[in-house]
Short mmCIF file of C-alpha atoms in Angstrom, two decimals:
data_model
loop_
_atom_site.label_atom_id
_atom_site.label_comp_id
_atom_site.label_asym_id
_atom_site.label_seq_id
_atom_site.Cartn_x
_atom_site.Cartn_y
_atom_site.Cartn_z
CA MET A 1 -133.27 87.93 26.88
CA SER A 2 -133.44 84.90 24.59
CA GLU A 3 -130.53 82.50 24.36
CA SER A 4 -129.13 84.42 21.39
CA GLY A 5 -129.85 87.81 22.96
CA LEU A 6 -127.43 89.27 25.49
CA LYS A 7 -127.34 92.17 27.92
CA ILE A 8 -123.68 93.05 28.42
CA CYS A 9 -122.24 95.12 31.27
CA ILE A 10 -118.89 96.90 30.83
CA VAL A 11 -117.25 98.25 33.98
CA GLY A 12 -115.11 101.27 33.13
CA GLY A 13 -115.36 104.05 30.57
CA GLY A 14 -111.66 104.53 29.98
CA ALA A 15 -109.70 103.53 26.90
CA ALA A 16 -110.35 99.80 27.48
CA GLY A 17 -114.07 100.06 28.13
CA LEU A 18 -114.58 102.34 25.13
CA ALA A 19 -112.74 99.90 22.86
CA VAL A 20 -114.95 97.04 24.01
CA ALA A 21 -118.12 99.11 23.53
CA LYS A 22 -117.04 100.10 20.01
CA VAL A 23 -116.19 96.55 18.92
CA PHE A 24 -119.42 95.13 20.36
CA LYS A 25 -121.50 97.92 18.84
CA GLU A 26 -120.21 96.95 15.39
CA THR A 27 -121.32 93.31 15.66
CA GLU A 28 -124.28 92.04 13.67
CA GLN A 29 -125.90 90.98 16.94
CA SER A 30 -125.83 94.57 18.23
CA LYS A 31 -126.99 96.04 14.94
CA SER A 32 -129.98 93.68 14.95
CA GLY A 33 -130.84 94.48 18.56
CA LEU A 34 -129.97 91.07 19.96
CA TRP A 35 -127.06 92.41 22.00
CA THR A 36 -127.23 95.53 24.14
CA VAL A 37 -124.23 97.11 25.84
CA ARG A 38 -124.08 99.41 28.88
CA VAL A 39 -120.87 101.03 30.09
CA PHE A 40 -120.60 102.21 33.70
CA GLU A 41 -118.02 104.91 34.46
CA GLU A 42 -117.65 106.23 38.00
CA ARG A 43 -116.13 109.58 36.98
CA GLU A 44 -117.87 112.59 35.45
CA ASP A 45 -116.52 111.92 31.95
CA ILE A 46 -115.04 109.14 29.87
CA GLY A 47 -111.28 108.72 29.55
CA GLY A 48 -110.29 106.92 32.72
CA THR A 49 -106.72 107.63 33.71
CA TRP A 50 -106.35 110.19 30.89
CA LEU A 51 -109.00 112.44 32.45
CA SER A 52 -106.92 114.84 34.53
CA ALA A 53 -107.69 115.71 38.15
CA PRO A 54 -105.88 117.56 40.94
CA ALA A 55 -104.13 115.63 43.68
CA THR A 56 -106.34 114.66 46.61
CA ASP A 57 -105.85 114.44 50.35
CA LYS A 58 -102.96 112.11 51.17
CA ASN A 59 -105.36 109.48 52.56
CA ILE A 60 -107.54 109.41 49.45
CA PRO A 61 -106.01 108.10 46.20
CA PRO A 62 -106.60 110.56 43.35
CA PRO A 63 -108.84 109.40 40.48
CA THR A 64 -105.86 109.59 38.10
CA PRO A 65 -102.06 109.63 38.53
CA MET A 66 -101.48 111.98 35.58
CA TYR A 67 -98.95 114.70 36.45
CA ASP A 68 -98.95 118.09 34.77
CA SER A 69 -96.11 117.54 32.29
CA ILE A 70 -96.75 113.93 31.33
CA ILE A 71 -96.50 112.84 27.72
CA THR A 72 -97.28 109.39 26.40
CA ASN A 73 -94.69 106.63 26.71
CA LEU A 74 -95.32 105.61 23.10
CA PRO A 75 -95.61 107.53 19.84
CA HIS A 76 -99.27 107.77 18.98
CA PRO A 77 -99.13 105.83 15.66
CA ILE A 78 -98.37 102.66 17.64
CA MET A 79 -100.41 103.37 20.79
CA CYS A 80 -103.66 104.44 19.06
CA TYR A 81 -106.66 102.32 18.22
CA GLN A 82 -105.86 100.90 14.81
CA SER A 83 -109.44 101.64 13.77
CA TYR A 84 -109.07 105.35 14.60
CA TRP A 85 -105.80 107.26 14.40
CA PHE A 86 -104.91 110.54 16.07
CA PRO A 87 -105.78 113.77 14.19
CA PRO A 88 -103.37 115.30 11.66
CA SER A 89 -100.45 117.29 13.10
CA THR A 90 -100.67 115.68 16.57
CA PRO A 91 -97.24 115.68 18.29
CA LEU A 92 -95.75 112.19 18.19
CA PHE A 93 -95.75 111.91 21.99
CA PRO A 94 -98.88 113.84 22.98
CA LYS A 95 -99.77 115.21 26.39
CA ALA A 96 -102.54 113.68 28.50
CA GLY A 97 -105.07 116.33 27.50
CA VAL A 98 -104.55 115.52 23.82
CA VAL A 99 -105.16 111.83 24.51
CA GLN A 100 -108.31 112.69 26.46
CA ASP A 101 -109.60 114.74 23.51
CA TYR A 102 -108.78 111.81 21.23
CA LEU A 103 -110.81 109.42 23.39
CA ARG A 104 -113.76 111.81 23.34
CA ALA A 105 -113.48 112.00 19.54
CA TYR A 106 -113.36 108.18 19.35
CA ALA A 107 -116.54 107.95 21.42
CA LYS A 108 -118.22 110.54 19.20
CA GLU A 109 -117.07 108.94 15.94
CA PHE A 110 -118.57 105.58 16.88
CA ASP A 111 -121.59 107.00 18.76
CA LEU A 112 -120.67 105.36 22.07
CA MET A 113 -121.98 107.92 24.55
CA PRO A 114 -125.63 106.74 24.40
CA HIS A 115 -124.34 103.47 25.87
CA VAL A 116 -122.36 105.11 28.72
CA ASN A 117 -123.61 105.82 32.24
CA LEU A 118 -121.33 108.48 33.74
CA SER A 119 -120.91 109.18 37.47
CA THR A 120 -121.96 105.61 38.20
CA SER A 121 -119.91 103.22 40.31
CA ILE A 122 -120.31 99.45 40.35
CA THR A 123 -120.43 98.32 43.98
CA SER A 124 -121.26 94.63 43.54
CA ALA A 125 -121.12 91.95 40.84
CA VAL A 126 -122.64 88.58 41.78
CA TRP A 127 -123.07 85.55 39.52
CA THR A 128 -126.39 83.87 40.30
CA GLY A 129 -125.93 80.75 38.20
CA ASN A 130 -127.06 82.08 34.83
CA LYS A 131 -126.99 85.88 35.21
CA TRP A 132 -124.96 88.67 36.77
CA ASN A 133 -126.61 90.86 39.38
CA ILE A 134 -124.81 94.18 39.01
CA THR A 135 -125.35 96.82 41.69
CA ALA A 136 -124.64 100.40 40.65
CA ARG A 137 -124.55 103.62 42.65
CA GLY A 138 -124.54 107.22 41.49
CA THR A 139 -121.36 109.10 42.44
CA SER A 140 -122.55 112.65 41.75
CA THR A 141 -123.69 112.89 45.38
CA SER A 142 -121.95 111.63 48.51
CA ASN A 143 -124.55 108.95 49.19
CA GLY A 144 -126.26 108.18 45.90
CA PRO A 145 -128.95 105.51 45.69
CA GLU A 146 -128.10 101.97 44.63
CA VAL A 147 -129.89 99.96 41.97
CA THR A 148 -129.38 96.30 41.04
CA LEU A 149 -129.56 95.36 37.36
CA GLU A 150 -129.45 92.00 35.62
CA PHE A 151 -126.94 91.21 32.85
CA ASP A 152 -125.98 88.11 30.91
CA LYS A 153 -122.30 88.97 30.52
CA LEU A 154 -119.78 91.04 32.46
CA ILE A 155 -116.67 92.72 31.03
CA VAL A 156 -114.26 94.21 33.55
CA ALA A 157 -112.29 97.16 32.17
CA ASN A 158 -111.74 99.32 35.24
CA GLY A 159 -108.04 99.99 34.70
CA HIS A 160 -104.77 99.61 36.60
CA TYR A 161 -104.29 102.92 38.38
CA HIS A 162 -106.74 103.11 41.28
CA VAL A 163 -104.78 101.72 44.24
CA PRO A 164 -101.21 102.99 44.76
CA PHE A 165 -98.79 100.19 45.60
CA PHE A 166 -96.60 100.79 48.65
CA PRO A 167 -93.78 98.22 48.89
CA SER A 168 -93.27 96.26 52.06
CA LEU A 169 -90.19 98.08 53.37
CA PRO A 170 -89.05 98.12 56.99
CA GLY A 171 -89.31 101.69 58.25
CA LEU A 172 -91.68 102.92 55.54
CA ASP A 173 -94.61 103.42 57.91
CA SER A 174 -92.49 105.64 60.15
CA TRP A 175 -91.43 107.82 57.22
CA ARG A 176 -95.02 108.07 55.99
CA SER A 177 -96.22 109.12 59.43
CA LYS A 178 -93.73 112.03 59.28
CA ASP A 179 -95.04 113.08 55.82
CA ARG A 180 -91.70 112.24 54.22
CA VAL A 181 -93.14 109.91 51.57
CA THR A 182 -95.26 110.70 48.50
CA HIS A 183 -96.49 108.08 46.07
CA SER A 184 -96.31 109.18 42.44
CA ALA A 185 -100.12 108.97 42.27
CA TRP A 186 -100.21 112.27 44.17
CA TYR A 187 -97.38 113.95 42.24
CA ARG A 188 -98.36 116.78 39.90
CA HIS A 189 -95.32 119.11 39.60
CA PRO A 190 -92.02 119.90 41.36
CA ILE A 191 -92.35 121.18 44.91
CA PRO A 192 -89.64 122.07 47.45
CA VAL A 193 -89.43 119.26 50.03
CA GLY A 194 -85.79 119.55 51.12
CA ASP A 195 -82.23 119.49 49.85
CA LYS A 196 -81.90 115.75 49.26
CA VAL A 197 -84.69 113.79 47.58
CA LEU A 198 -84.97 110.06 46.81
CA VAL A 199 -87.09 108.79 43.90
CA VAL A 200 -87.79 105.04 43.89
CA GLY A 201 -88.77 103.37 40.61
CA GLY A 202 -87.18 103.18 37.17
CA GLY A 203 -90.24 103.39 34.94
CA TYR A 204 -91.26 106.43 32.92
CA SER A 205 -92.98 108.15 35.84
CA GLY A 206 -89.95 107.59 38.06
CA ILE A 207 -87.61 109.00 35.41
CA ASP A 208 -89.85 112.00 34.75
CA ILE A 209 -90.35 112.78 38.44
CA ALA A 210 -86.61 112.48 39.10
CA GLU A 211 -85.87 114.91 36.26
CA GLU A 212 -88.46 117.41 37.47
CA MET A 213 -87.69 117.17 41.19
CA SER A 214 -83.97 117.64 40.49
CA THR A 215 -84.87 121.28 39.75
CA ALA A 216 -86.30 121.69 43.25
CA CYS A 217 -83.50 120.17 45.37
CA LYS A 218 -79.72 120.11 45.65
CA THR A 219 -79.25 116.33 45.26
CA LEU A 220 -81.60 113.80 43.68
CA ILE A 221 -81.00 110.11 44.42
CA HIS A 222 -82.77 107.80 41.97
CA ALA A 223 -83.16 104.14 42.94
CA ALA A 224 -83.89 102.63 39.53
CA PRO A 225 -82.70 99.00 39.15
CA HIS A 226 -82.45 97.89 35.51
CA SER A 227 -83.60 101.31 34.35
CA VAL A 228 -82.44 103.42 31.41
CA ALA A 229 -82.02 106.33 33.82
CA VAL A 230 -78.47 107.73 33.95
CA SER A 231 -76.63 109.94 36.42
CA HIS A 232 -76.25 113.53 35.29
CA GLY A 233 -76.24 116.98 36.83
CA ASN A 234 -77.40 116.64 40.43
CA ILE A 235 -79.06 113.25 39.79
CA VAL A 236 -77.29 110.16 41.17
CA VAL A 237 -78.74 106.88 39.87
CA HIS A 238 -78.51 103.52 41.64
CA ASP A 239 -79.26 101.21 38.70
CA SER A 240 -77.82 97.77 39.47
CA ARG A 241 -80.13 94.87 40.29
CA ALA A 242 -78.77 94.85 43.85
CA ALA A 243 -79.49 98.56 44.21
CA ARG A 244 -83.08 97.96 45.20
CA LEU A 245 -84.16 99.75 48.33
CA SER A 246 -84.18 97.29 51.23
CA GLU A 247 -84.89 99.35 54.36
CA LEU A 248 -85.53 102.85 55.63
CA GLY A 249 -83.90 104.04 58.80
CA ALA A 250 -86.35 103.83 61.68
CA ASP A 251 -85.93 107.48 62.64
CA ALA A 252 -87.28 109.98 60.11
CA ASN A 253 -87.16 113.00 62.42
CA PRO A 254 -85.49 116.21 61.14
CA GLU A 255 -82.58 115.91 63.55
CA SER A 256 -81.84 112.27 62.65
CA GLU A 257 -79.52 110.96 59.91
CA ARG A 258 -82.53 109.79 57.85
CA VAL A 259 -80.68 106.84 56.29
CA VAL A 260 -81.94 104.54 53.55
CA TYR A 261 -80.36 101.15 52.83
CA PHE A 262 -79.93 99.31 49.52
CA GLU A 263 -79.65 95.57 48.86
CA ASP A 264 -76.03 95.97 47.73
CA GLY A 265 -75.12 97.28 51.18
CA SER A 266 -74.79 100.92 50.16
CA THR A 267 -76.58 103.70 52.01
CA GLU A 268 -77.71 107.27 51.51
CA SER A 269 -78.16 109.59 54.46
CA GLY A 270 -79.82 112.95 54.96
CA ILE A 271 -82.82 112.07 52.80
CA ASP A 272 -85.48 114.75 53.22
CA HIS A 273 -88.26 113.20 51.17
CA ILE A 274 -89.05 110.04 49.18
CA PHE A 275 -91.18 109.77 46.04
CA LEU A 276 -92.38 106.23 45.34
CA ALA A 277 -92.97 105.52 41.65
CA THR A 278 -93.71 101.91 42.53
CA GLY A 279 -96.85 101.28 40.55
CA TYR A 280 -100.36 100.21 41.45
CA SER A 281 -102.25 97.21 42.78
CA LEU A 282 -104.97 95.57 40.72
CA SER A 283 -108.26 95.99 42.52
CA PHE A 284 -111.81 94.80 41.82
CA PRO A 285 -113.74 95.74 44.98
CA PHE A 286 -117.13 94.92 43.45
CA PHE A 287 -116.37 91.17 43.48
CA LYS A 288 -117.00 89.29 46.71
CA PRO A 289 -115.44 85.98 47.83
CA PRO A 290 -115.35 83.28 46.70
CA GLN A 291 -115.97 84.56 43.16
CA LEU A 292 -112.73 86.52 43.41
CA LEU A 293 -110.31 85.90 46.27
CA VAL A 294 -107.71 88.47 47.23
CA ALA A 295 -104.59 86.33 47.41
CA PRO A 296 -102.43 86.80 50.53
CA PRO A 297 -98.78 87.32 49.50
CA SER A 298 -97.69 84.28 51.53
CA GLU A 299 -100.25 81.84 50.11
CA PRO A 300 -99.13 79.91 47.00
CA ILE A 301 -101.80 79.88 44.31
CA HIS A 302 -99.84 78.67 41.27
CA PRO A 303 -99.64 74.89 40.74
CA SER A 304 -96.11 73.59 41.07
CA SER A 305 -96.37 71.06 38.23
CA PRO A 306 -98.54 70.46 35.13
CA SER A 307 -100.20 67.54 36.92
CA ASP A 308 -101.48 69.80 39.68
CA PRO A 309 -104.90 71.39 39.19
CA LEU A 310 -105.45 75.11 38.89
CA PRO A 311 -107.06 76.79 41.92
CA GLU A 312 -110.83 76.33 42.15
CA HIS A 313 -111.50 80.04 42.56
CA LEU A 314 -110.27 83.13 40.77
CA HIS A 315 -107.50 84.93 42.67
CA ASN A 316 -106.52 88.59 42.63
CA SER A 317 -103.03 89.50 43.82
CA GLU A 318 -101.57 92.98 43.74
CA HIS A 319 -100.21 92.26 40.26
CA HIS A 320 -102.43 89.72 38.52
CA VAL A 321 -105.70 87.82 38.18
CA PHE A 322 -105.30 84.03 38.05
CA PRO A 323 -106.24 81.82 36.31
CA LEU A 324 -107.52 83.38 33.09
CA ALA A 325 -107.68 81.80 29.65
CA ARG A 326 -105.88 84.03 27.14
CA PHE A 327 -105.45 86.61 29.92
CA LEU A 328 -109.18 87.28 29.51
CA PHE A 329 -111.61 84.54 30.52
CA PRO A 330 -111.94 83.19 34.09
CA ILE A 331 -111.28 79.53 34.73
CA SER A 332 -113.17 78.99 37.95
CA GLN A 333 -115.79 76.76 39.51
CA ASP A 334 -117.83 79.84 40.45
CA PHE A 335 -118.86 80.98 36.96
CA PRO A 336 -118.23 79.74 33.40
CA PRO A 337 -115.42 81.28 31.32
CA GLU A 338 -117.87 82.59 28.72
CA SER A 339 -119.78 84.59 31.36
CA ALA A 340 -117.13 87.26 31.95
CA ALA A 341 -113.87 88.76 30.72
CA PHE A 342 -111.10 90.98 32.09
CA VAL A 343 -109.76 93.51 29.58
CA GLY A 344 -106.46 95.37 29.78
CA LEU A 345 -104.49 93.34 32.33
CA PRO A 346 -101.26 92.88 30.28
CA VAL A 347 -98.56 95.47 30.93
CA ARG A 348 -95.58 96.68 28.89
CA VAL A 349 -97.78 96.73 25.81
CA ALA A 350 -99.17 99.16 23.26
CA PRO A 351 -102.53 99.29 25.04
CA LEU A 352 -105.25 100.70 22.80
CA PRO A 353 -104.86 98.37 19.80
CA LEU A 354 -104.60 95.45 22.22
CA PHE A 355 -107.89 96.48 23.87
CA GLU A 356 -109.66 96.24 20.52
CA ALA A 357 -108.04 92.87 19.77
CA GLN A 358 -109.12 91.53 23.17
CA ALA A 359 -112.64 92.81 22.55
CA ARG A 360 -112.80 90.90 19.26
CA ALA A 361 -111.78 87.70 21.06
CA ILE A 362 -114.52 88.30 23.63
CA VAL A 363 -117.08 88.74 20.85
CA LYS A 364 -115.95 85.37 19.49
CA VAL A 365 -116.47 83.59 22.82
CA PHE A 366 -119.74 85.34 23.65
CA SER A 367 -121.01 84.36 20.19
CA ASP A 368 -119.82 80.76 20.42
CA GLN A 369 -118.81 79.44 23.83
CA SER A 370 -117.41 76.27 22.24
CA ALA A 371 -114.67 78.43 20.66
CA LEU A 372 -112.82 78.35 23.97
CA ASP A 373 -111.17 74.95 24.50
CA VAL A 374 -110.70 75.01 28.27
CA PRO A 375 -108.35 71.98 28.55
CA THR A 376 -106.06 73.54 25.93
CA GLU A 377 -106.21 76.88 27.75
CA ILE A 378 -105.27 75.19 31.03
CA GLN A 379 -102.30 73.57 29.28
CA SER A 380 -101.22 77.01 28.01
CA ILE A 381 -101.34 78.37 31.56
CA HIS A 382 -99.11 75.52 32.78
CA GLU A 383 -96.71 76.20 29.90
CA ARG A 384 -96.44 79.87 30.85
CA LEU A 385 -95.79 78.89 34.47
CA ALA A 386 -93.00 76.56 33.33
CA SER A 387 -91.56 79.26 31.07
CA ILE A 388 -91.42 81.81 33.90
CA ARG A 389 -89.98 79.31 36.38
CA SER A 390 -87.25 78.25 33.95
CA ASN A 391 -86.10 81.83 33.31
CA PRO A 392 -83.18 82.58 35.69
CA ASP A 393 -83.60 86.30 35.04
CA ILE A 394 -87.02 86.05 36.69
CA ILE A 395 -86.76 83.16 39.16
CA PRO A 396 -83.30 82.82 40.75
CA PRO A 397 -81.90 79.27 40.54
CA GLU A 398 -81.47 79.06 44.32
CA PRO A 399 -84.54 78.14 46.43
CA ASN A 400 -86.74 81.20 46.77
CA SER A 401 -89.62 81.51 49.21
CA ASN A 402 -90.96 84.42 47.18
CA GLU A 403 -91.41 82.40 43.98
CA ASP A 404 -95.20 82.67 43.99
CA SER A 405 -95.20 86.44 44.39
CA ILE A 406 -92.52 86.77 41.68
CA ILE A 407 -94.70 84.75 39.30
CA ALA A 408 -97.67 86.99 40.13
CA HIS A 409 -95.57 90.08 39.41
CA TYR A 410 -94.49 88.81 35.99
CA TRP A 411 -97.67 87.00 34.96
CA HIS A 412 -99.21 89.84 32.95
CA THR A 413 -95.85 91.38 31.99
CA PHE A 414 -95.00 90.89 28.34
CA LYS A 415 -91.38 90.97 27.22
CA GLY A 416 -89.87 91.43 23.78
CA ARG A 417 -92.39 90.68 21.05
CA GLU A 418 -94.75 88.69 23.27
CA GLN A 419 -97.43 91.37 23.09
CA PHE A 420 -97.45 91.33 19.29
CA ILE A 421 -97.58 87.54 19.13
CA TYR A 422 -100.47 87.75 21.60
CA ARG A 423 -102.30 90.40 19.56
CA ASP A 424 -101.90 88.41 16.34
CA ALA A 425 -103.09 85.27 18.13
CA LEU A 426 -106.20 87.06 19.41
CA HIS A 427 -107.09 88.13 15.89
CA ALA A 428 -106.48 84.64 14.53
CA PHE A 429 -108.68 83.23 17.32
CA SER A 430 -111.36 85.74 16.28
CA GLY A 431 -111.19 84.52 12.68
CA LEU A 432 -109.28 87.56 11.39
CA THR A 433 -106.33 86.00 9.59
CA GLY A 434 -105.54 88.44 6.78
CA ASP A 435 -102.25 90.30 6.65
CA GLU A 436 -104.03 93.55 7.52
CA TRP A 437 -104.67 92.13 11.01
CA LYS A 438 -101.04 91.24 11.68
CA VAL A 439 -98.81 93.67 13.54
CA PRO A 440 -96.45 95.28 10.98
CA GLU A 441 -92.68 95.24 11.45
CA TRP A 442 -92.41 99.04 11.80
CA VAL A 443 -94.71 98.91 14.85
CA MET A 444 -92.59 96.24 16.53
CA GLU A 445 -89.33 98.03 15.76
CA SER A 446 -90.74 101.32 17.02
CA TYR A 447 -91.81 99.70 20.28
CA GLU A 448 -88.39 98.14 20.74
CA ASN A 449 -86.81 101.59 20.40
CA MET A 450 -89.46 103.58 22.26
CA VAL A 451 -87.15 104.67 25.08
CA GLU A 452 -84.65 106.22 22.69
CA MET A 453 -87.44 107.64 20.51
CA ARG A 454 -89.10 109.33 23.48
CA LYS A 455 -85.80 110.78 24.66
CA LEU A 456 -85.01 112.05 21.16
CA TRP A 457 -88.49 113.54 20.81
CA LYS A 458 -88.03 115.48 24.05
CA GLU A 459 -84.84 116.94 22.59
CA ILE A 460 -86.73 117.89 19.42
CA VAL A 461 -89.38 119.63 21.53
CA GLU A 462 -86.75 121.49 23.56
CA LYS A 463 -85.25 122.80 20.31
CA GLY A 464 -88.69 123.96 19.17
CA GLU A 465 -88.59 121.70 16.11
CA ASP A 466 -91.56 119.47 16.92
CA GLU A 467 -94.13 121.43 14.90
CA LYS A 468 -92.24 121.09 11.64
CA TRP A 469 -92.00 117.33 12.20
CA CYS A 470 -95.76 116.86 12.48
CA LYS A 471 -97.44 119.84 10.84
CA GLY A 472 -99.85 118.60 8.17
CA VAL A 473 -98.94 114.95 8.66
CA GLY A 474 -102.01 112.75 8.23
CA GLU A 475 -104.12 115.36 6.44
CA LYS A 476 -104.57 113.14 3.37
CA GLY A 477 -106.67 110.84 5.50
CA GLY A 478 -107.29 107.13 5.05
CA GLU A 479 -104.39 104.85 4.21
CA GLU A 480 -102.40 107.72 2.68
CA GLY A 481 -102.64 109.68 5.91
CA LYS A 482 -101.52 106.66 7.92
CA GLU A 483 -98.56 106.15 5.61
CA GLU A 484 -97.50 109.76 6.24
CA TRP A 485 -97.31 108.98 9.96
CA VAL A 486 -95.39 105.77 9.26
CA GLU A 487 -92.83 107.79 7.31
CA VAL A 488 -92.39 110.17 10.25
CA MET A 489 -91.86 107.16 12.52
CA ARG A 490 -89.28 105.70 10.15
CA ARG A 491 -87.48 109.03 10.04
CA LEU A 492 -87.27 109.18 13.84
CA LEU A 493 -86.18 105.53 13.95
CA GLY A 494 -83.42 106.34 11.47
CA MET A 495 -82.13 109.08 13.77
CA VAL A 496 -82.18 106.65 16.69
CA ARG A 497 -80.15 104.12 14.68
CA GLU A 498 -77.62 106.78 13.66
CA ARG A 499 -77.18 107.83 17.28
CA LYS A 500 -76.69 104.24 18.42
CA GLU A 501 -74.14 103.59 15.68
CA ALA A 502 -72.27 106.75 16.63
CA ASP A 503 -72.22 105.60 20.25
CA GLY A 504 -71.13 102.08 19.27
CA LEU A 505 -74.29 100.64 20.81
CA ALA A 506 -76.11 99.38 17.74
CA ASP A 507 -75.42 95.71 18.42
CA LYS A 508 -76.17 95.96 22.11
CA LEU A 509 -79.33 98.02 22.00
CA ASN A 510 -80.81 97.33 18.61
CA GLY A 511 -80.20 93.64 18.17
CA PRO A 512 -82.95 91.17 17.36
CA VAL A 513 -85.52 90.46 20.05
CA PRO A 514 -85.64 86.76 20.94
CA GLU A 515 -88.62 85.02 19.44
CA VAL A 516 -91.24 83.72 21.87
CA GLU A 517 -93.28 80.61 21.19
CA PRO A 518 -96.92 81.70 20.82
CA GLU A 519 -98.23 79.02 23.18
CA LYS A 520 -96.11 80.48 25.98
CA VAL A 521 -98.02 83.74 25.59
CA VAL A 522 -101.61 82.81 24.92
#
């Protein structure tokens, strides 16, 4: 196309890819025909991880980790696209199927499906110097034909949940060979696997799986360092920082003691089965070296001082992509930063509104490559490195040979209000500076209390009171309908505050979140 015309490839038709397609479709360049967008989704429908699927053979990761009972981690008024809210009367913490229906409705509302190629996998993405050669293959048959297409820009939005992460634990391979280990990616519902079960991981999936599996065993051990999980019933929680699993006994045979060891020196014996809720590795198999290098865990890739240069090539560890300007644009000698973008890498965020904000920043850079000041972006990367290294809660003060891998693990992890500072900064970068683009206080407060809100909502559901909370809410539509949802959120927040005050935990759990300097985030 001409210099002002662009053919744009989006990899992934989940929530991130759809957000990018919607934002780009609304640009003047797209409306005039200068920009064209194509989305490639390897599954049979849009939705990504929200599109349910049964568990697969143990050697083949399932296309989604969604288990049968899962509800969202966040109430939908703060997790939804801010341009398109959930329908009236939707339960505050909806099930996966409701979210999938919402994504389909979003695609229909903004007429995105004509731009989406379903059942199409991207097998190769190669920068030729001024274009991307994108090779696609149909997935509806076992050996579909490949075709190579030419694009000006590439946006990677293929999600987080494709490759289950198995920690490097002595003894784990032996236990897996005896079918005594299941990653949460394969979990769908409680199944009998023995009297004593260990769940590893303190996130929402780990907590949910522990609760459910406790109904199918006599004793449930939950290794959940720094988690909100608590011991109750037949669930015993190891929650101290030193309670991380360190080793599995070498012998996993039925007649053995089947011992697991923790970093604090404690042990548990007689473990019949282990569920690993240990997350996922970032994977972009369509890139080939040197355009994206898979970083070995032992190879340092982060400069040790601001005077040291960033790596020449883009690196992909299990937890991050480095270096990226604004967590989006590659800084690499292999292709210019305005040629590509990675959407949806930050974690511990309200994802859908962030996807749209990131898309707006990408539009800005694709429209005007001079908008991205690379030296300033490099300085921001060095500042974030310094901020992580100076935090004793992340990097221990004593010499640590694992520093580089710890940095990788935390690089895309946002704490406190970092995500909201980042979202506001993306909008400001995009030229959207009005108050309507700033994250409102009720959203930030809701996110800070999401654990307690989710727990309280589950209690409301168990009592059968959820329908009266949400019935008819949002029916007025427009800003009035949104305000109805905000009032429901404030009501639930009020109940959370009352409970904390009654428990004497208000100061501890609901205190102010430390402010974060914007330059440390973006």
